[in-house]
mmCIF file of C-alpha atoms and ligand atoms in Angstrom:
data_model
loop_
_atom_site.group_PDB
_atom_site.id
_atom_site.type_symbol
_atom_site.label_atom_id
_atom_site.label_comp_id
_atom_site.label_asym_id
_atom_site.label_seq_id
_atom_site.Cartn_x
_atom_site.Cartn_y
_atom_site.Cartn_z
ATOM 1 C CA MET A 1066 -16.257 -7.026 -18.063
ATOM 2 C CA PRO A 1067 -15.567 -10.854 -18.680
ATOM 3 C CA ALA A 1068 -17.883 -13.549 -18.415
ATOM 4 C CA GLU A 1069 -15.760 -15.565 -15.769
ATOM 5 C CA LEU A 1070 -14.086 -13.887 -12.839
ATOM 6 C CA TRP A 1071 -9.855 -14.734 -12.702
ATOM 7 C CA THR A 1072 -8.407 -16.849 -10.776
ATOM 8 C CA LYS A 1073 -5.100 -17.517 -9.572
ATOM 9 C CA SER A 1074 -4.886 -20.405 -12.081
ATOM 10 C CA ASN A 1075 -6.057 -18.230 -15.136
ATOM 11 C CA LEU A 1076 -4.394 -15.179 -14.169
ATOM 12 C CA HIS A 1077 -1.458 -15.812 -16.522
ATOM 13 C CA LEU A 1078 -3.611 -16.214 -19.237
ATOM 14 C CA HIS A 1079 -4.553 -12.250 -19.094
ATOM 15 C CA ALA A 1080 -1.359 -10.888 -18.534
ATOM 16 C CA GLU A 1081 -1.439 -8.959 -21.827
ATOM 17 C CA GLU A 1082 -5.097 -7.924 -21.410
ATOM 18 C CA ILE A 1083 -3.536 -6.295 -18.067
ATOM 19 C CA SER A 1084 -0.448 -4.947 -19.836
ATOM 20 C CA ALA A 1085 -2.771 -3.133 -22.555
ATOM 21 C CA ALA A 1086 -5.148 -1.817 -19.649
ATOM 22 C CA ALA A 1087 -2.515 -0.389 -18.081
ATOM 23 C CA VAL A 1088 -1.587 1.721 -21.108
ATOM 24 C CA GLU A 1089 -5.204 2.499 -21.294
ATOM 25 C CA LEU A 1090 -6.022 3.315 -18.141
ATOM 26 C CA GLU A 1091 -2.715 5.143 -17.046
ATOM 27 C CA LYS A 1092 -4.857 8.512 -16.995
ATOM 28 C CA ALA A 1093 -8.293 7.140 -15.703
ATOM 29 C CA HIS A 1094 -9.436 7.844 -11.847
ATOM 30 C CA PRO A 1095 -8.247 5.890 -9.701
ATOM 31 C CA LEU A 1096 -11.897 4.333 -8.488
ATOM 32 C CA ASP A 1097 -11.459 3.551 -12.065
ATOM 33 C CA ILE A 1098 -8.554 1.599 -12.283
ATOM 34 C CA VAL A 1099 -9.728 -0.730 -8.915
ATOM 35 C CA ARG A 1100 -13.230 -1.073 -10.191
ATOM 36 C CA TRP A 1101 -11.660 -2.236 -13.072
ATOM 37 C CA ALA A 1102 -9.472 -5.309 -11.269
ATOM 38 C CA ALA A 1103 -12.865 -5.674 -9.053
ATOM 39 C CA GLU A 1104 -15.009 -6.128 -11.747
ATOM 40 C CA ARG A 1105 -12.099 -9.148 -13.201
ATOM 41 C CA VAL A 1106 -11.247 -10.184 -9.773
ATOM 42 C CA GLY A 1107 -14.778 -10.335 -7.941
ATOM 43 C CA THR A 1108 -14.344 -10.277 -4.018
ATOM 44 C CA SER A 1109 -10.763 -12.006 -4.652
ATOM 45 C CA ILE A 1110 -9.221 -8.438 -3.737
ATOM 46 C CA THR A 1111 -7.518 -6.656 -1.159
ATOM 47 C CA VAL A 1112 -5.703 -3.320 -0.146
ATOM 48 C CA THR A 1113 -2.551 -3.130 1.744
ATOM 49 C CA CYS A 1114 -2.476 0.367 2.823
ATOM 50 C CA SER A 1115 0.513 1.685 5.044
ATOM 51 C CA PHE A 1116 -1.635 4.435 6.713
ATOM 52 C CA GLU A 1117 1.013 7.240 6.167
ATOM 53 C CA ASP A 1118 -2.358 8.816 4.574
ATOM 54 C CA ALA A 1119 -6.011 8.136 3.685
ATOM 55 C CA VAL A 1120 -6.163 8.420 0.044
ATOM 56 C CA LEU A 1121 -5.816 5.124 -0.628
ATOM 57 C CA ALA A 1122 -8.043 3.300 1.867
ATOM 58 C CA HIS A 1123 -10.947 5.842 0.920
ATOM 59 C CA VAL A 1124 -10.084 5.540 -2.864
ATOM 60 C CA ALA A 1125 -10.399 1.869 -2.394
ATOM 61 C CA ALA A 1126 -13.494 1.903 -0.008
ATOM 62 C CA GLU A 1127 -14.937 4.328 -2.577
ATOM 63 C CA ALA A 1128 -14.505 1.879 -5.315
ATOM 64 C CA VAL A 1129 -15.572 -0.861 -3.739
ATOM 65 C CA PRO A 1130 -17.916 -0.583 -0.693
ATOM 66 C CA GLY A 1131 -16.507 -3.053 2.179
ATOM 67 C CA ILE A 1132 -12.999 -3.759 0.184
ATOM 68 C CA GLU A 1133 -10.786 -5.064 2.794
ATOM 69 C CA ILE A 1134 -8.182 -2.757 3.899
ATOM 70 C CA VAL A 1135 -5.136 -4.557 5.089
ATOM 71 C CA MET A 1136 -2.385 -2.750 8.069
ATOM 72 C CA ILE A 1137 0.497 -5.346 8.168
ATOM 73 C CA ASP A 1138 0.901 -4.678 11.852
ATOM 74 C CA THR A 1139 4.715 -4.809 12.292
ATOM 75 C CA GLN A 1140 4.602 -4.730 15.986
ATOM 76 C CA TYR A 1141 6.676 -1.334 14.908
ATOM 77 C CA VAL A 1142 4.163 0.757 13.646
ATOM 78 C CA PHE A 1143 3.988 4.179 15.228
ATOM 79 C CA ALA A 1144 1.181 5.104 17.366
ATOM 80 C CA GLU A 1145 -0.189 7.546 14.871
ATOM 81 C CA THR A 1146 -0.465 5.641 12.261
ATOM 82 C CA HIS A 1147 -2.441 3.512 14.326
ATOM 83 C CA TRP A 1148 -4.584 5.923 15.518
ATOM 84 C CA LEU A 1149 -5.247 7.235 11.234
ATOM 85 C CA ALA A 1150 -6.250 3.884 10.687
ATOM 86 C CA ASN A 1151 -8.540 3.206 13.634
ATOM 87 C CA GLU A 1152 -10.289 7.138 12.629
ATOM 88 C CA LEU A 1153 -10.688 5.678 9.196
ATOM 89 C CA LYS A 1154 -12.199 2.487 10.486
ATOM 90 C CA ASN A 1155 -14.895 4.268 13.170
ATOM 91 C CA ASN A 1156 -15.602 7.293 11.278
ATOM 92 C CA ASN A 1157 -15.953 6.746 7.660
ATOM 93 C CA GLY A 1158 -16.394 3.148 7.569
ATOM 94 C CA ILE A 1159 -13.595 1.300 6.230
ATOM 95 C CA ASN A 1160 -13.563 -2.723 6.590
ATOM 96 C CA LEU A 1161 -10.128 -2.660 8.343
ATOM 97 C CA ARG A 1162 -8.000 -5.813 8.928
ATOM 98 C CA VAL A 1163 -5.236 -5.930 10.929
ATOM 99 C CA VAL A 1164 -2.526 -8.370 10.082
ATOM 100 C CA ASN A 1165 0.282 -9.910 12.299
ATOM 101 C CA PRO A 1166 3.528 -11.699 11.631
ATOM 102 C CA LEU A 1167 3.000 -15.032 12.380
ATOM 103 C CA ASN A 1168 4.770 -16.403 15.556
ATOM 104 C CA VAL A 1169 7.035 -13.176 15.930
ATOM 105 C CA THR A 1170 7.442 -11.832 19.287
ATOM 106 C CA PRO A 1171 9.223 -7.876 19.805
ATOM 107 C CA ASP A 1172 12.831 -8.571 19.152
ATOM 108 C CA ASN A 1173 15.611 -6.193 18.454
ATOM 109 C CA LEU A 1174 16.002 -7.876 15.000
ATOM 110 C CA TRP A 1175 15.791 -4.375 13.203
ATOM 111 C CA GLN A 1176 18.540 -3.479 14.820
ATOM 112 C CA ARG A 1177 20.853 -6.416 13.827
ATOM 113 C CA ASP A 1178 19.125 -7.226 10.300
ATOM 114 C CA THR A 1179 16.353 -4.725 8.758
ATOM 115 C CA GLU A 1180 16.190 -7.255 5.596
ATOM 116 C CA ALA A 1181 15.436 -9.969 7.867
ATOM 117 C CA CYS A 1182 13.362 -7.863 10.108
ATOM 118 C CA CYS A 1183 11.543 -6.686 6.851
ATOM 119 C CA ASN A 1184 11.319 -10.048 5.181
ATOM 120 C CA VAL A 1185 9.439 -11.752 8.661
ATOM 121 C CA ARG A 1186 7.243 -8.762 9.716
ATOM 122 C CA LYS A 1187 5.950 -7.635 5.865
ATOM 123 C CA VAL A 1188 7.022 -9.622 3.391
ATOM 124 C CA GLN A 1189 5.674 -13.011 4.792
ATOM 125 C CA PRO A 1190 2.642 -11.626 6.166
ATOM 126 C CA LEU A 1191 2.084 -10.144 2.732
ATOM 127 C CA ASN A 1192 2.221 -13.630 0.632
ATOM 128 C CA ALA A 1193 0.295 -15.241 2.877
ATOM 129 C CA LEU A 1194 -2.436 -12.521 2.579
ATOM 130 C CA LEU A 1195 -1.998 -12.893 -1.193
ATOM 131 C CA GLU A 1196 -2.408 -16.230 -1.443
ATOM 132 C CA ASP A 1197 -5.818 -16.046 -0.760
ATOM 133 C CA ASN A 1198 -6.389 -13.477 -3.504
ATOM 134 C CA VAL A 1199 -6.033 -12.663 -7.093
ATOM 135 C CA GLY A 1200 -6.344 -8.660 -6.741
ATOM 136 C CA TRP A 1201 -3.913 -6.588 -4.298
ATOM 137 C CA VAL A 1202 -4.187 -2.713 -4.550
ATOM 138 C CA THR A 1203 -1.611 -0.645 -3.359
ATOM 139 C CA GLY A 1204 -0.788 2.869 -2.859
ATOM 140 C CA VAL A 1205 2.589 2.836 -4.525
ATOM 141 C CA ARG A 1206 3.678 6.068 -6.306
ATOM 142 C CA ARG A 1207 6.227 6.876 -9.122
ATOM 143 C CA VAL A 1208 7.266 10.212 -6.838
ATOM 144 C CA ASP A 1209 7.927 7.937 -3.776
ATOM 145 C CA GLY A 1210 11.678 7.430 -5.589
ATOM 146 C CA PRO A 1211 13.800 5.941 -8.116
ATOM 147 C CA THR A 1212 12.971 2.523 -8.257
ATOM 148 C CA ARG A 1213 9.199 3.103 -8.447
ATOM 149 C CA ALA A 1214 9.600 6.025 -11.194
ATOM 150 C CA GLU A 1215 8.045 3.414 -14.016
ATOM 151 C CA THR A 1216 5.150 1.990 -11.701
ATOM 152 C CA PRO A 1217 2.376 0.664 -13.923
ATOM 153 C CA VAL A 1218 -1.772 1.420 -12.747
ATOM 154 C CA LEU A 1219 -1.906 -2.179 -13.959
ATOM 155 C CA SER A 1220 0.506 -5.260 -13.468
ATOM 156 C CA PHE A 1221 0.744 -9.070 -13.387
ATOM 157 C CA ASP A 1222 3.108 -10.114 -10.346
ATOM 158 C CA ALA A 1223 4.287 -13.826 -11.835
ATOM 159 C CA ALA A 1224 6.247 -14.196 -8.769
ATOM 160 C CA ARG A 1225 2.729 -13.927 -6.653
ATOM 161 C CA SER A 1226 0.018 -14.947 -9.296
ATOM 162 C CA VAL A 1227 -1.477 -11.429 -8.672
ATOM 163 C CA LEU A 1228 -3.123 -8.757 -10.501
ATOM 164 C CA LYS A 1229 -1.515 -5.664 -8.631
ATOM 165 C CA VAL A 1230 -3.591 -2.457 -8.704
ATOM 166 C CA ASN A 1231 -1.527 0.833 -8.021
ATOM 167 C CA PRO A 1232 -4.418 3.662 -8.351
ATOM 168 C CA LEU A 1233 -2.185 5.626 -7.082
ATOM 169 C CA ALA A 1234 0.615 5.772 -9.526
ATOM 170 C CA LEU A 1235 0.459 8.459 -11.284
ATOM 171 C CA TYR A 1236 -1.003 11.263 -8.291
ATOM 172 C CA SER A 1237 2.002 14.107 -6.946
ATOM 173 C CA ASP A 1238 2.504 14.738 -3.721
ATOM 174 C CA GLU A 1239 0.170 17.931 -4.476
ATOM 175 C CA GLU A 1240 -2.672 15.596 -5.521
ATOM 176 C CA MET A 1241 -2.561 13.418 -2.703
ATOM 177 C CA GLU A 1242 -2.880 16.669 -0.211
ATOM 178 C CA SER A 1243 -5.690 17.587 -2.575
ATOM 179 C CA TYR A 1244 -7.543 14.807 -2.434
ATOM 180 C CA GLU A 1245 -7.437 14.705 1.399
ATOM 181 C CA TYR A 1246 -8.498 18.231 1.409
ATOM 182 C CA LEU A 1247 -11.380 17.641 -0.956
ATOM 183 C CA TYR A 1248 -12.869 14.713 1.068
ATOM 184 C CA GLU A 1249 -11.881 16.033 4.244
ATOM 185 C CA LEU A 1250 -9.945 13.064 5.125
ATOM 186 C CA PRO A 1251 -8.079 12.590 9.136
ATOM 187 C CA ARG A 1252 -4.590 13.118 8.410
ATOM 188 C CA ASN A 1253 -1.304 11.233 10.100
ATOM 189 C CA PRO A 1254 -0.119 13.787 12.639
ATOM 190 C CA LEU A 1255 3.552 12.840 11.964
ATOM 191 C CA LYS A 1256 2.747 14.223 7.824
ATOM 192 C CA ASP A 1257 2.959 17.749 9.515
ATOM 193 C CA ARG A 1258 6.061 16.844 12.032
ATOM 194 C CA GLY A 1259 8.610 16.665 9.052
ATOM 195 C CA TYR A 1260 7.314 13.174 8.072
ATOM 196 C CA PRO A 1261 6.640 12.967 4.521
ATOM 197 C CA SER A 1262 7.289 9.034 3.891
ATOM 198 C CA ILE A 1263 5.972 6.639 7.123
ATOM 199 C CA GLY A 1264 7.217 3.634 7.908
ATOM 200 C CA CYS A 1265 8.263 1.520 11.136
ATOM 201 C CA TRP A 1266 9.289 3.947 14.095
ATOM 202 C CA PRO A 1267 12.706 2.440 13.909
ATOM 203 C CA CYS A 1268 13.580 2.774 10.393
ATOM 204 C CA THR A 1269 11.733 6.218 10.131
ATOM 205 C CA LYS A 1270 13.444 9.673 10.882
ATOM 206 C CA PRO A 1271 11.547 13.182 9.871
ATOM 207 C CA VAL A 1272 13.144 14.681 6.834
ATOM 208 C CA ALA A 1273 14.462 18.715 6.659
ATOM 209 C CA PRO A 1274 12.478 20.733 4.333
ATOM 210 C CA GLY A 1275 13.497 20.146 0.462
ATOM 211 C CA GLU A 1276 15.489 16.810 1.200
ATOM 212 C CA ASP A 1277 14.164 13.814 -0.279
ATOM 213 C CA LYS A 1278 10.982 12.669 0.931
ATOM 214 C CA ARG A 1279 12.573 9.066 1.351
ATOM 215 C CA ALA A 1280 15.573 9.875 3.021
ATOM 216 C CA GLY A 1281 14.143 9.384 6.304
ATOM 217 C CA ARG A 1282 13.359 5.488 5.297
ATOM 218 C CA TRP A 1283 16.352 3.436 6.862
ATOM 219 C CA ALA A 1284 18.275 6.474 7.374
ATOM 220 C CA GLY A 1285 22.472 5.475 6.656
ATOM 221 C CA GLN A 1286 21.697 2.156 4.769
ATOM 222 C CA GLU A 1287 21.514 1.084 1.862
ATOM 223 C CA LYS A 1288 18.282 -0.029 1.657
ATOM 224 C CA THR A 1289 15.623 1.664 0.233
ATOM 225 C CA GLU A 1290 12.531 -0.739 0.056
ATOM 226 C CA CYS A 1291 11.153 -3.038 2.583
ATOM 227 C CA GLY A 1292 10.387 -5.978 0.044
ATOM 228 C CA LEU A 1293 7.136 -5.692 -0.562
ATOM 229 C CA HIS A 1294 7.178 -3.843 -4.234
ATOM 230 C CA VAL A 1295 10.015 -5.328 -5.734
HETATM 231 S S1 SF4 B 418 10.710 -1.337 8.664
HETATM 232 FE FE1 SF4 B 418 12.550 -1.868 10.257
HETATM 233 S S2 SF4 B 418 11.065 -2.274 12.197
HETATM 234 FE FE2 SF4 B 418 9.977 -2.363 10.361
HETATM 235 S S3 SF4 B 418 10.009 -4.498 9.810
HETATM 236 FE FE3 SF4 B 418 11.582 -3.195 8.140
HETATM 237 S S4 SF4 B 418 13.267 -3.752 9.315
HETATM 238 FE FE4 SF4 B 418 11.662 -3.955 11.184
#
């Protein structure tokens, strides 16, 4: 544990330590990875959660009771995803915070320009959130797809000046299911209706058995990422 907490202004001095810890903690339990980060940044840590499943929220709240768990409400979140977030808030006691895009009303941007829509509804609210935090916990996993295959459990995001924490980076789909089962967590109903990956309703389609699990995200477009993790 460091003598002084890491801050936005001194975080860059710890970049090598973060890289070394990413190797050392690669096989650590997700709880220990979140705790390692929280010991270094104190309460200046936030979790962004898609609520595709309950695992990340549960891991974070077990590791750091009361930790803020954020849903970025793009205005196009599935009702089932809202349901799961509220279940975890009401029955599991997570400290849920809903963040809305600034100065945006529902429109048809997703039909015309998905990059711009994701930017205003996801990336900008995230960047504003991270201006106030040194640590950022995410649910990114290597099995999500080729662009995420090298995801470390810890990294220094120099552009946002944050310690990025990916405690589930090495978890397989089977391990996610086992975790849900072990802790009897509520489940996003869409998971059992052909949606292995869940984003906004206009840009998420169900996939056929055996199909790439992110094939339903922005189907028919080149786009594979919303911009939060690039
Ligand atoms: S996923 Fe679709 S609806 Fe959601 S912010 Fe991106 S473009 Fe807009």
